[in-house]
Amino acid sequence: MNEDWTNVVVRLGGAETLEVTARETKAFLRPREITNAVDLLRLILAYCLGERGLRSTAAWATSIGLVDISNVALLYCLRQCGDWLAMLVGQVLAATAPPASRGRMIRIIDATSVPKKGSEARKKNKVWRIHSAFDLPQERFGYFELTDQQAGETLDRIPAVAGEIRLADRAYLQPDRMAPLLEAGADIVIRAGWKSARWLDAEGNVFDLIAALRKAAGRGLIDRPIWIKRKRGAPLALRLVAVKKPVQAAADARRKAHRDAQRGGHQLSKQTLDAADWVILVTSLKPRDFATADVLALYRLRWRIELGFKRLKSLIRLKGPPGADEGSARPYILAHLLAILLLEPFVDELEDSPRLAEAA
């Protein structure tokens, strides 16, 4: 345990660096029961990542000679550590971020959530939302931002890296947020629903996407220019790529559409059923550089972030923070994010099976 902890301290910059950052963020101002920032971090991580409560963690710290502290004092320390843990997460992310000059970064955008504590929060479905970017080929989380449920999932929340290819699902088809990314030198591949955008042709007329899908049903493929209307500014000139799903996948999608309509109490349209047979994508990648098959292969990589979330919630056991107070909940979640970043280089050794890409 002590050897492992020493390695963690080294990876976070060493004791002196931790001391400086803890003081900068006011997590550790002067020695009292806790004499240094390294011991403070060990105590906070032991509580957040372990199965013990405040009292048990305080007793554990006393029993190993780390620090003699009460559960009340431990809670106070936890509430002071939010900004410090956020800084440490940022430092670990920055250390592993690949420079754009090494080639094109593939950045998968998504969010996951954990429930807030308390009966009132459960009634109103309140959550802590973790906005994330998962970078390939490094297979590492490259960005985290923690908010509550009031902050929506937005495509441009995560800063663009020139040359990156950003992958996202249909919730991120946001034309006015796509434009700044393209201007910053990024490219996009985003899933689309048939009603997700105001589709236009080259002349600025309304483009009937469903009619185009029906016309292409025999071939099972569309790859053509498309324009998307924005609230502000000129329409976005993009590329529409659509491929018809295999028979079983299309049948599953139609069944899901029927279930969703029943649950929502609304009439299912013929257009929705027709669109359920297709995977529809929009991209800024040029056909001369990325063939249709390349675009489809890129989007299939999106499952990697789902695997990353699975690791976060199973390997690190991230769940809802034990308290309803934001001051303690925020550092609790940030401690788990820091832990997954520290473990990622060794994650293949910890898991029972190799990555799917290597096993294929």
Tab-separated table of C-alpha atoms in Angstrom:
chain	number	residue	atom	x	y	z
A	1	MET	CA	0.000	0.000	0.000
A	2	ASN	CA	2.748	2.480	0.899
A	3	GLU	CA	4.684	1.702	-2.290
A	4	ASP	CA	1.545	2.152	-4.410
A	5	TRP	CA	0.777	5.424	-2.669
A	6	THR	CA	4.329	6.682	-3.279
A	7	ASN	CA	3.876	6.000	-6.995
A	8	VAL	CA	0.600	7.959	-7.008
A	9	VAL	CA	2.311	10.929	-5.372
A	10	VAL	CA	5.089	10.817	-7.987
A	11	ARG	CA	2.571	10.727	-10.848
A	12	LEU	CA	0.846	13.788	-9.394
A	13	GLY	CA	4.079	15.767	-9.452
A	14	GLY	CA	5.568	14.904	-6.070
A	15	ALA	CA	5.035	16.109	-2.525
A	16	GLU	CA	6.277	19.649	-3.134
A	17	THR	CA	3.953	20.160	-6.105
A	18	LEU	CA	1.002	18.813	-4.153
A	19	GLU	CA	1.835	21.170	-1.313
A	20	VAL	CA	1.901	24.156	-3.671
A	21	THR	CA	-1.353	23.310	-5.465
A	22	ALA	CA	-3.149	22.545	-2.190
A	23	ARG	CA	-2.210	25.972	-0.834
A	24	GLU	CA	-3.086	27.727	-4.107
A	25	THR	CA	-6.606	26.279	-3.983
A	26	LYS	CA	-6.928	26.779	-0.201
A	27	ALA	CA	-7.419	23.063	0.393
A	28	PHE	CA	-4.482	23.119	2.820
A	29	LEU	CA	-3.469	26.374	4.466
A	30	ARG	CA	-1.608	25.516	7.664
A	31	PRO	CA	-0.649	22.328	9.507
A	32	ARG	CA	-2.982	21.255	12.302
A	33	GLU	CA	-4.089	17.670	12.754
A	34	ILE	CA	-3.006	17.105	9.135
A	35	THR	CA	0.599	18.186	8.700
A	36	ASN	CA	1.012	18.097	4.910
A	37	ALA	CA	-0.877	18.002	1.613
A	38	VAL	CA	0.156	14.411	0.772
A	39	ASP	CA	-1.510	13.071	3.915
A	40	LEU	CA	-4.562	15.214	3.228
A	41	LEU	CA	-4.918	13.773	-0.280
A	42	ARG	CA	-4.497	10.214	0.988
A	43	LEU	CA	-7.173	10.782	3.614
A	44	ILE	CA	-9.635	12.300	1.122
A	45	LEU	CA	-9.117	9.541	-1.456
A	46	ALA	CA	-9.451	6.862	1.225
A	47	TYR	CA	-12.880	8.224	2.149
A	48	CYS	CA	-14.136	8.889	-1.387
A	49	LEU	CA	-12.912	5.656	-2.975
A	50	GLY	CA	-13.411	3.325	-0.036
A	51	GLU	CA	-16.542	1.757	1.383
A	52	ARG	CA	-16.140	3.427	4.787
A	53	GLY	CA	-18.159	6.327	6.146
A	54	LEU	CA	-16.660	9.419	7.760
A	55	ARG	CA	-16.297	7.831	11.213
A	56	SER	CA	-14.718	4.632	9.904
A	57	THR	CA	-12.318	6.531	7.668
A	58	ALA	CA	-11.237	8.725	10.573
A	59	ALA	CA	-10.707	5.602	12.702
A	60	TRP	CA	-8.700	3.950	9.901
A	61	ALA	CA	-6.481	7.044	9.574
A	62	THR	CA	-5.793	6.954	13.305
A	63	SER	CA	-5.100	3.192	13.334
A	64	ILE	CA	-2.397	3.395	10.619
A	65	GLY	CA	-0.837	6.502	12.149
A	66	LEU	CA	-1.748	8.755	9.249
A	67	VAL	CA	-3.620	11.389	11.258
A	68	ASP	CA	-5.753	11.609	14.394
A	69	ILE	CA	-8.876	13.381	13.158
A	70	SER	CA	-12.594	13.458	13.955
A	71	ASN	CA	-15.315	12.706	11.428
A	72	VAL	CA	-16.477	16.348	11.644
A	73	ALA	CA	-12.991	17.622	10.834
A	74	LEU	CA	-12.732	15.138	7.954
A	75	LEU	CA	-15.986	16.430	6.461
A	76	TYR	CA	-14.673	20.004	6.710
A	77	CYS	CA	-11.463	18.982	4.898
A	78	LEU	CA	-13.462	17.258	2.176
A	79	ARG	CA	-15.518	20.380	1.507
A	80	GLN	CA	-12.355	22.449	1.074
A	81	CYS	CA	-10.824	20.094	-1.509
A	82	GLY	CA	-13.124	20.522	-4.532
A	83	ASP	CA	-10.978	23.060	-6.395
A	84	TRP	CA	-7.791	21.171	-5.550
A	85	LEU	CA	-9.090	17.867	-6.908
A	86	ALA	CA	-10.361	19.628	-10.031
A	87	MET	CA	-6.842	21.060	-10.540
A	88	LEU	CA	-5.264	17.620	-10.096
A	89	VAL	CA	-7.690	16.079	-12.602
A	90	GLY	CA	-6.789	18.843	-15.056
A	91	GLN	CA	-3.060	18.273	-14.570
A	92	VAL	CA	-3.324	14.535	-15.220
A	93	LEU	CA	-5.435	15.162	-18.328
A	94	ALA	CA	-2.978	17.762	-19.611
A	95	ALA	CA	-0.031	15.405	-19.122
A	96	THR	CA	-1.630	12.722	-21.312
A	97	ALA	CA	-3.186	14.979	-23.993
A	98	PRO	CA	-1.579	14.186	-27.372
A	99	PRO	CA	-0.285	17.169	-29.380
A	100	ALA	CA	-2.224	17.655	-32.604
A	101	SER	CA	1.084	17.500	-34.531
A	102	ARG	CA	1.296	13.734	-33.912
A	103	GLY	CA	-1.679	13.122	-36.169
A	104	ARG	CA	-5.401	13.524	-35.972
A	105	MET	CA	-6.953	13.035	-32.601
A	106	ILE	CA	-10.287	11.244	-32.541
A	107	ARG	CA	-12.307	12.710	-29.685
A	108	ILE	CA	-15.554	11.038	-28.590
A	109	ILE	CA	-17.977	13.325	-26.733
A	110	ASP	CA	-20.637	12.146	-24.309
A	111	ALA	CA	-21.869	12.525	-20.742
A	112	THR	CA	-22.793	10.204	-17.915
A	113	SER	CA	-24.527	10.936	-14.646
A	114	VAL	CA	-24.856	9.751	-11.062
A	115	PRO	CA	-27.910	10.472	-8.872
A	116	LYS	CA	-27.978	13.129	-6.201
A	117	LYS	CA	-28.660	12.015	-2.661
A	118	GLY	CA	-31.916	12.622	-0.800
A	119	SER	CA	-35.617	11.936	-1.273
A	120	GLU	CA	-36.315	15.365	-2.771
A	121	ALA	CA	-33.524	14.886	-5.335
A	122	ARG	CA	-34.845	11.436	-6.263
A	123	LYS	CA	-38.372	12.790	-6.763
A	124	LYS	CA	-37.102	15.428	-9.178
A	125	ASN	CA	-34.519	13.123	-10.838
A	126	LYS	CA	-31.655	15.403	-9.896
A	127	VAL	CA	-28.212	14.191	-10.965
A	128	TRP	CA	-24.564	15.128	-11.160
A	129	ARG	CA	-23.585	15.163	-14.842
A	130	ILE	CA	-20.043	14.319	-15.957
A	131	HIS	CA	-19.325	15.801	-19.394
A	132	SER	CA	-16.484	13.818	-20.939
A	133	ALA	CA	-14.181	13.426	-23.915
A	134	PHE	CA	-12.511	10.100	-24.681
A	135	ASP	CA	-9.458	10.417	-26.930
A	136	LEU	CA	-8.236	7.859	-29.468
A	137	PRO	CA	-5.879	6.202	-30.231
A	138	GLN	CA	-4.662	6.814	-26.665
A	139	GLU	CA	-7.904	5.300	-25.275
A	140	ARG	CA	-7.893	7.765	-22.400
A	141	PHE	CA	-10.317	10.300	-21.021
A	142	GLY	CA	-9.030	13.684	-22.164
A	143	TYR	CA	-11.531	16.015	-20.521
A	144	PHE	CA	-13.989	16.082	-17.639
A	145	GLU	CA	-16.415	18.781	-16.535
A	146	LEU	CA	-18.782	18.296	-13.608
A	147	THR	CA	-22.190	20.035	-13.497
A	148	ASP	CA	-25.671	19.399	-12.174
A	149	GLN	CA	-28.646	18.391	-14.325
A	150	GLN	CA	-29.390	21.986	-15.333
A	151	ALA	CA	-26.310	22.134	-17.582
A	152	GLY	CA	-27.146	20.466	-20.887
A	153	GLU	CA	-24.954	18.340	-23.130
A	154	THR	CA	-23.429	20.739	-25.657
A	155	LEU	CA	-21.037	19.916	-28.463
A	156	ASP	CA	-18.726	22.901	-27.874
A	157	ARG	CA	-18.486	22.593	-24.066
A	158	ILE	CA	-15.153	20.829	-24.531
A	159	PRO	CA	-12.534	23.099	-26.178
A	160	ALA	CA	-11.623	22.220	-29.758
A	161	VAL	CA	-8.169	20.987	-30.764
A	162	ALA	CA	-7.212	21.948	-34.309
A	163	GLY	CA	-7.199	18.846	-36.473
A	164	GLU	CA	-9.326	16.697	-34.171
A	165	ILE	CA	-12.236	14.592	-35.409
A	166	ARG	CA	-15.108	14.884	-32.929
A	167	LEU	CA	-17.621	12.023	-32.732
A	168	ALA	CA	-20.997	12.424	-31.018
A	169	ASP	CA	-24.479	10.961	-30.925
A	170	ARG	CA	-27.696	12.637	-32.086
A	171	ALA	CA	-28.125	14.700	-28.900
A	172	TYR	CA	-25.170	16.800	-30.061
A	173	LEU	CA	-26.515	17.735	-33.500
A	174	GLN	CA	-26.480	21.453	-32.624
A	175	PRO	CA	-25.779	23.566	-35.737
A	176	ASP	CA	-24.997	26.822	-33.920
A	177	ARG	CA	-22.499	24.970	-31.700
A	178	MET	CA	-21.009	22.984	-34.562
A	179	ALA	CA	-19.962	26.136	-36.409
A	180	PRO	CA	-17.352	27.342	-33.837
A	181	LEU	CA	-15.722	23.908	-33.827
A	182	LEU	CA	-15.382	23.910	-37.596
A	183	GLU	CA	-13.970	27.436	-37.493
A	184	ALA	CA	-11.396	26.255	-34.925
A	185	GLY	CA	-10.112	23.625	-37.360
A	186	ALA	CA	-11.913	20.554	-36.003
A	187	ASP	CA	-13.971	18.090	-38.023
A	188	ILE	CA	-17.161	16.367	-36.871
A	189	VAL	CA	-19.016	13.083	-37.344
A	190	ILE	CA	-22.435	13.252	-35.652
A	191	ARG	CA	-25.421	10.909	-35.635
A	192	ALA	CA	-28.662	12.508	-36.822
A	193	GLY	CA	-32.367	11.852	-36.580
A	194	TRP	CA	-34.591	12.662	-39.508
A	195	LYS	CA	-36.217	15.519	-37.533
A	196	SER	CA	-33.014	16.682	-35.779
A	197	ALA	CA	-32.214	19.515	-38.194
A	198	ARG	CA	-33.676	21.804	-40.828
A	199	TRP	CA	-32.242	20.180	-43.938
A	200	LEU	CA	-31.531	22.301	-47.040
A	201	ASP	CA	-30.259	21.648	-50.555
A	202	ALA	CA	-27.625	23.641	-52.458
A	203	GLU	CA	-30.184	26.290	-53.467
A	204	GLY	CA	-31.375	26.800	-49.908
A	205	ASN	CA	-34.659	24.944	-50.410
A	206	VAL	CA	-36.053	22.470	-47.872
A	207	PHE	CA	-34.544	19.034	-48.413
A	208	ASP	CA	-36.884	16.081	-47.876
A	209	LEU	CA	-34.643	13.600	-46.079
A	210	ILE	CA	-37.294	10.884	-45.820
A	211	ALA	CA	-37.950	11.039	-49.559
A	212	ALA	CA	-34.204	10.703	-50.172
A	213	LEU	CA	-34.029	7.659	-47.875
A	214	ARG	CA	-36.955	5.995	-49.612
A	215	LYS	CA	-35.421	6.673	-53.022
A	216	ALA	CA	-32.106	5.156	-51.936
A	217	ALA	CA	-33.692	2.086	-50.254
A	218	GLY	CA	-32.632	-0.252	-53.054
A	219	ARG	CA	-29.007	0.814	-52.943
A	220	GLY	CA	-28.993	1.179	-49.171
A	221	LEU	CA	-26.525	4.086	-49.181
A	222	ILE	CA	-26.480	7.886	-49.412
A	223	ASP	CA	-23.367	10.069	-49.561
A	224	ARG	CA	-24.055	13.617	-50.727
A	225	PRO	CA	-23.660	17.289	-49.787
A	226	ILE	CA	-26.206	18.722	-47.350
A	227	TRP	CA	-26.829	22.073	-45.721
A	228	ILE	CA	-28.243	22.642	-42.233
A	229	LYS	CA	-30.034	25.850	-41.324
A	230	ARG	CA	-28.810	27.784	-38.274
A	231	LYS	CA	-30.555	30.263	-36.002
A	232	ARG	CA	-27.710	32.678	-36.605
A	233	GLY	CA	-25.412	32.833	-39.600
A	234	ALA	CA	-25.288	31.099	-42.941
A	235	PRO	CA	-26.318	27.445	-43.276
A	236	LEU	CA	-23.627	24.888	-42.517
A	237	ALA	CA	-22.306	23.090	-45.580
A	238	LEU	CA	-21.771	19.476	-44.584
A	239	ARG	CA	-21.952	15.959	-45.938
A	240	LEU	CA	-24.817	13.527	-45.403
A	241	VAL	CA	-23.849	9.854	-45.045
A	242	ALA	CA	-26.592	7.286	-44.482
A	243	VAL	CA	-26.452	3.507	-44.608
A	244	LYS	CA	-29.349	1.088	-44.361
A	245	LYS	CA	-29.209	-1.180	-41.328
A	246	PRO	CA	-29.114	-4.976	-41.576
A	247	VAL	CA	-32.557	-6.597	-41.451
A	248	GLN	CA	-32.373	-7.641	-37.790
A	249	ALA	CA	-31.008	-4.281	-36.625
A	250	ALA	CA	-33.745	-2.455	-38.548
A	251	ALA	CA	-36.420	-4.679	-36.991
A	252	ASP	CA	-35.009	-3.984	-33.517
A	253	ALA	CA	-35.021	-0.234	-34.205
A	254	ARG	CA	-38.654	-0.351	-35.338
A	255	ARG	CA	-39.675	-2.262	-32.204
A	256	LYS	CA	-37.911	0.319	-30.066
A	257	ALA	CA	-39.698	3.129	-31.910
A	258	HIS	CA	-43.052	1.427	-31.208
A	259	ARG	CA	-42.191	1.033	-27.495
A	260	ASP	CA	-41.113	4.659	-27.200
A	261	ALA	CA	-44.353	5.809	-28.843
A	262	GLN	CA	-46.434	3.685	-26.458
A	263	ARG	CA	-44.603	4.995	-23.422
A	264	GLY	CA	-44.880	8.560	-24.625
A	265	GLY	CA	-48.532	8.185	-25.571
A	266	HIS	CA	-48.069	9.551	-29.096
A	267	GLN	CA	-48.825	8.302	-32.592
A	268	LEU	CA	-45.871	6.774	-34.434
A	269	SER	CA	-45.387	8.331	-37.876
A	270	LYS	CA	-44.529	6.468	-41.062
A	271	GLN	CA	-41.510	8.747	-41.468
A	272	THR	CA	-40.092	7.651	-38.102
A	273	LEU	CA	-40.458	4.010	-39.063
A	274	ASP	CA	-38.749	4.611	-42.402
A	275	ALA	CA	-35.882	6.468	-40.723
A	276	ALA	CA	-35.475	3.656	-38.165
A	277	ASP	CA	-34.090	1.481	-40.979
A	278	TRP	CA	-31.093	3.800	-41.420
A	279	VAL	CA	-27.976	5.045	-39.651
A	280	ILE	CA	-27.847	8.744	-40.547
A	281	LEU	CA	-24.658	10.782	-40.066
A	282	VAL	CA	-23.496	14.288	-40.891
A	283	THR	CA	-19.822	15.077	-41.215
A	284	SER	CA	-17.454	17.818	-42.305
A	285	LEU	CA	-14.883	15.301	-43.576
A	286	LYS	CA	-14.263	15.580	-47.317
A	287	PRO	CA	-14.992	12.619	-49.624
A	288	ARG	CA	-11.536	12.887	-51.182
A	289	ASP	CA	-9.954	12.222	-47.777
A	290	PHE	CA	-12.537	9.947	-46.141
A	291	ALA	CA	-14.564	7.479	-48.172
A	292	THR	CA	-18.074	6.529	-47.083
A	293	ALA	CA	-16.764	3.383	-45.386
A	294	ASP	CA	-14.195	5.481	-43.476
A	295	VAL	CA	-16.893	7.777	-42.068
A	296	LEU	CA	-18.997	4.816	-40.964
A	297	ALA	CA	-15.946	3.129	-39.404
A	298	LEU	CA	-15.137	6.310	-37.476
A	299	TYR	CA	-18.609	6.522	-35.986
A	300	ARG	CA	-18.466	2.876	-34.931
A	301	LEU	CA	-15.659	3.886	-32.564
A	302	ARG	CA	-18.209	5.671	-30.386
A	303	TRP	CA	-18.678	2.543	-28.263
A	304	ARG	CA	-15.217	3.205	-26.754
A	305	ILE	CA	-16.532	5.969	-24.491
A	306	GLU	CA	-19.320	3.671	-23.290
A	307	LEU	CA	-16.615	1.206	-22.290
A	308	GLY	CA	-14.797	4.058	-20.544
A	309	PHE	CA	-17.926	4.905	-18.532
A	310	LYS	CA	-18.344	1.238	-17.657
A	311	ARG	CA	-14.830	1.193	-16.248
A	312	LEU	CA	-15.521	4.364	-14.307
A	313	LYS	CA	-18.621	2.911	-12.663
A	314	SER	CA	-17.457	-0.677	-12.170
A	315	LEU	CA	-13.692	-0.590	-11.718
A	316	ILE	CA	-13.747	2.609	-9.642
A	317	ARG	CA	-17.304	2.023	-8.341
A	318	LEU	CA	-18.471	5.565	-9.014
A	319	LYS	CA	-21.983	6.048	-7.719
A	320	GLY	CA	-24.024	8.851	-6.228
A	321	PRO	CA	-22.179	10.784	-3.484
A	322	PRO	CA	-23.339	9.866	0.043
A	323	GLY	CA	-24.281	13.437	0.956
A	324	ALA	CA	-26.655	16.003	-0.553
A	325	ASP	CA	-24.333	18.925	0.169
A	326	GLU	CA	-22.620	20.221	-2.998
A	327	GLY	CA	-19.476	21.108	-1.066
A	328	SER	CA	-18.812	17.444	-0.243
A	329	ALA	CA	-20.440	15.838	-3.307
A	330	ARG	CA	-18.206	17.654	-5.806
A	331	PRO	CA	-14.851	16.505	-4.350
A	332	TYR	CA	-16.280	12.990	-3.885
A	333	ILE	CA	-16.935	12.650	-7.634
A	334	LEU	CA	-13.694	14.408	-8.592
A	335	ALA	CA	-11.739	11.929	-6.461
A	336	HIS	CA	-13.189	9.090	-8.557
A	337	LEU	CA	-12.311	10.892	-11.807
A	338	LEU	CA	-8.749	11.361	-10.568
A	339	ALA	CA	-8.547	7.663	-9.683
A	340	ILE	CA	-9.651	6.457	-13.148
A	341	LEU	CA	-7.061	8.734	-14.760
A	342	LEU	CA	-4.332	7.309	-12.528
A	343	LEU	CA	-5.441	3.729	-13.242
A	344	GLU	CA	-5.962	4.012	-17.005
A	345	PRO	CA	-2.347	3.138	-17.946
A	346	PHE	CA	-2.789	-0.175	-16.093
A	347	VAL	CA	-6.422	-0.875	-16.937
A	348	ASP	CA	-5.673	-3.770	-19.309
A	349	GLU	CA	-3.769	-5.560	-16.549
A	350	LEU	CA	-6.705	-5.099	-14.156
A	351	GLU	CA	-9.442	-6.322	-16.503
A	352	ASP	CA	-10.203	-9.956	-17.196
A	353	SER	CA	-10.219	-9.676	-20.972
A	354	PRO	CA	-8.340	-7.659	-23.618
A	355	ARG	CA	-9.873	-4.751	-25.490
A	356	LEU	CA	-12.399	-5.762	-28.098
A	357	ALA	CA	-10.330	-4.180	-30.867
A	358	GLU	CA	-7.378	-6.415	-30.004
A	359	ALA	CA	-9.550	-9.503	-29.592
A	360	ALA	CA	-11.312	-9.067	-32.937
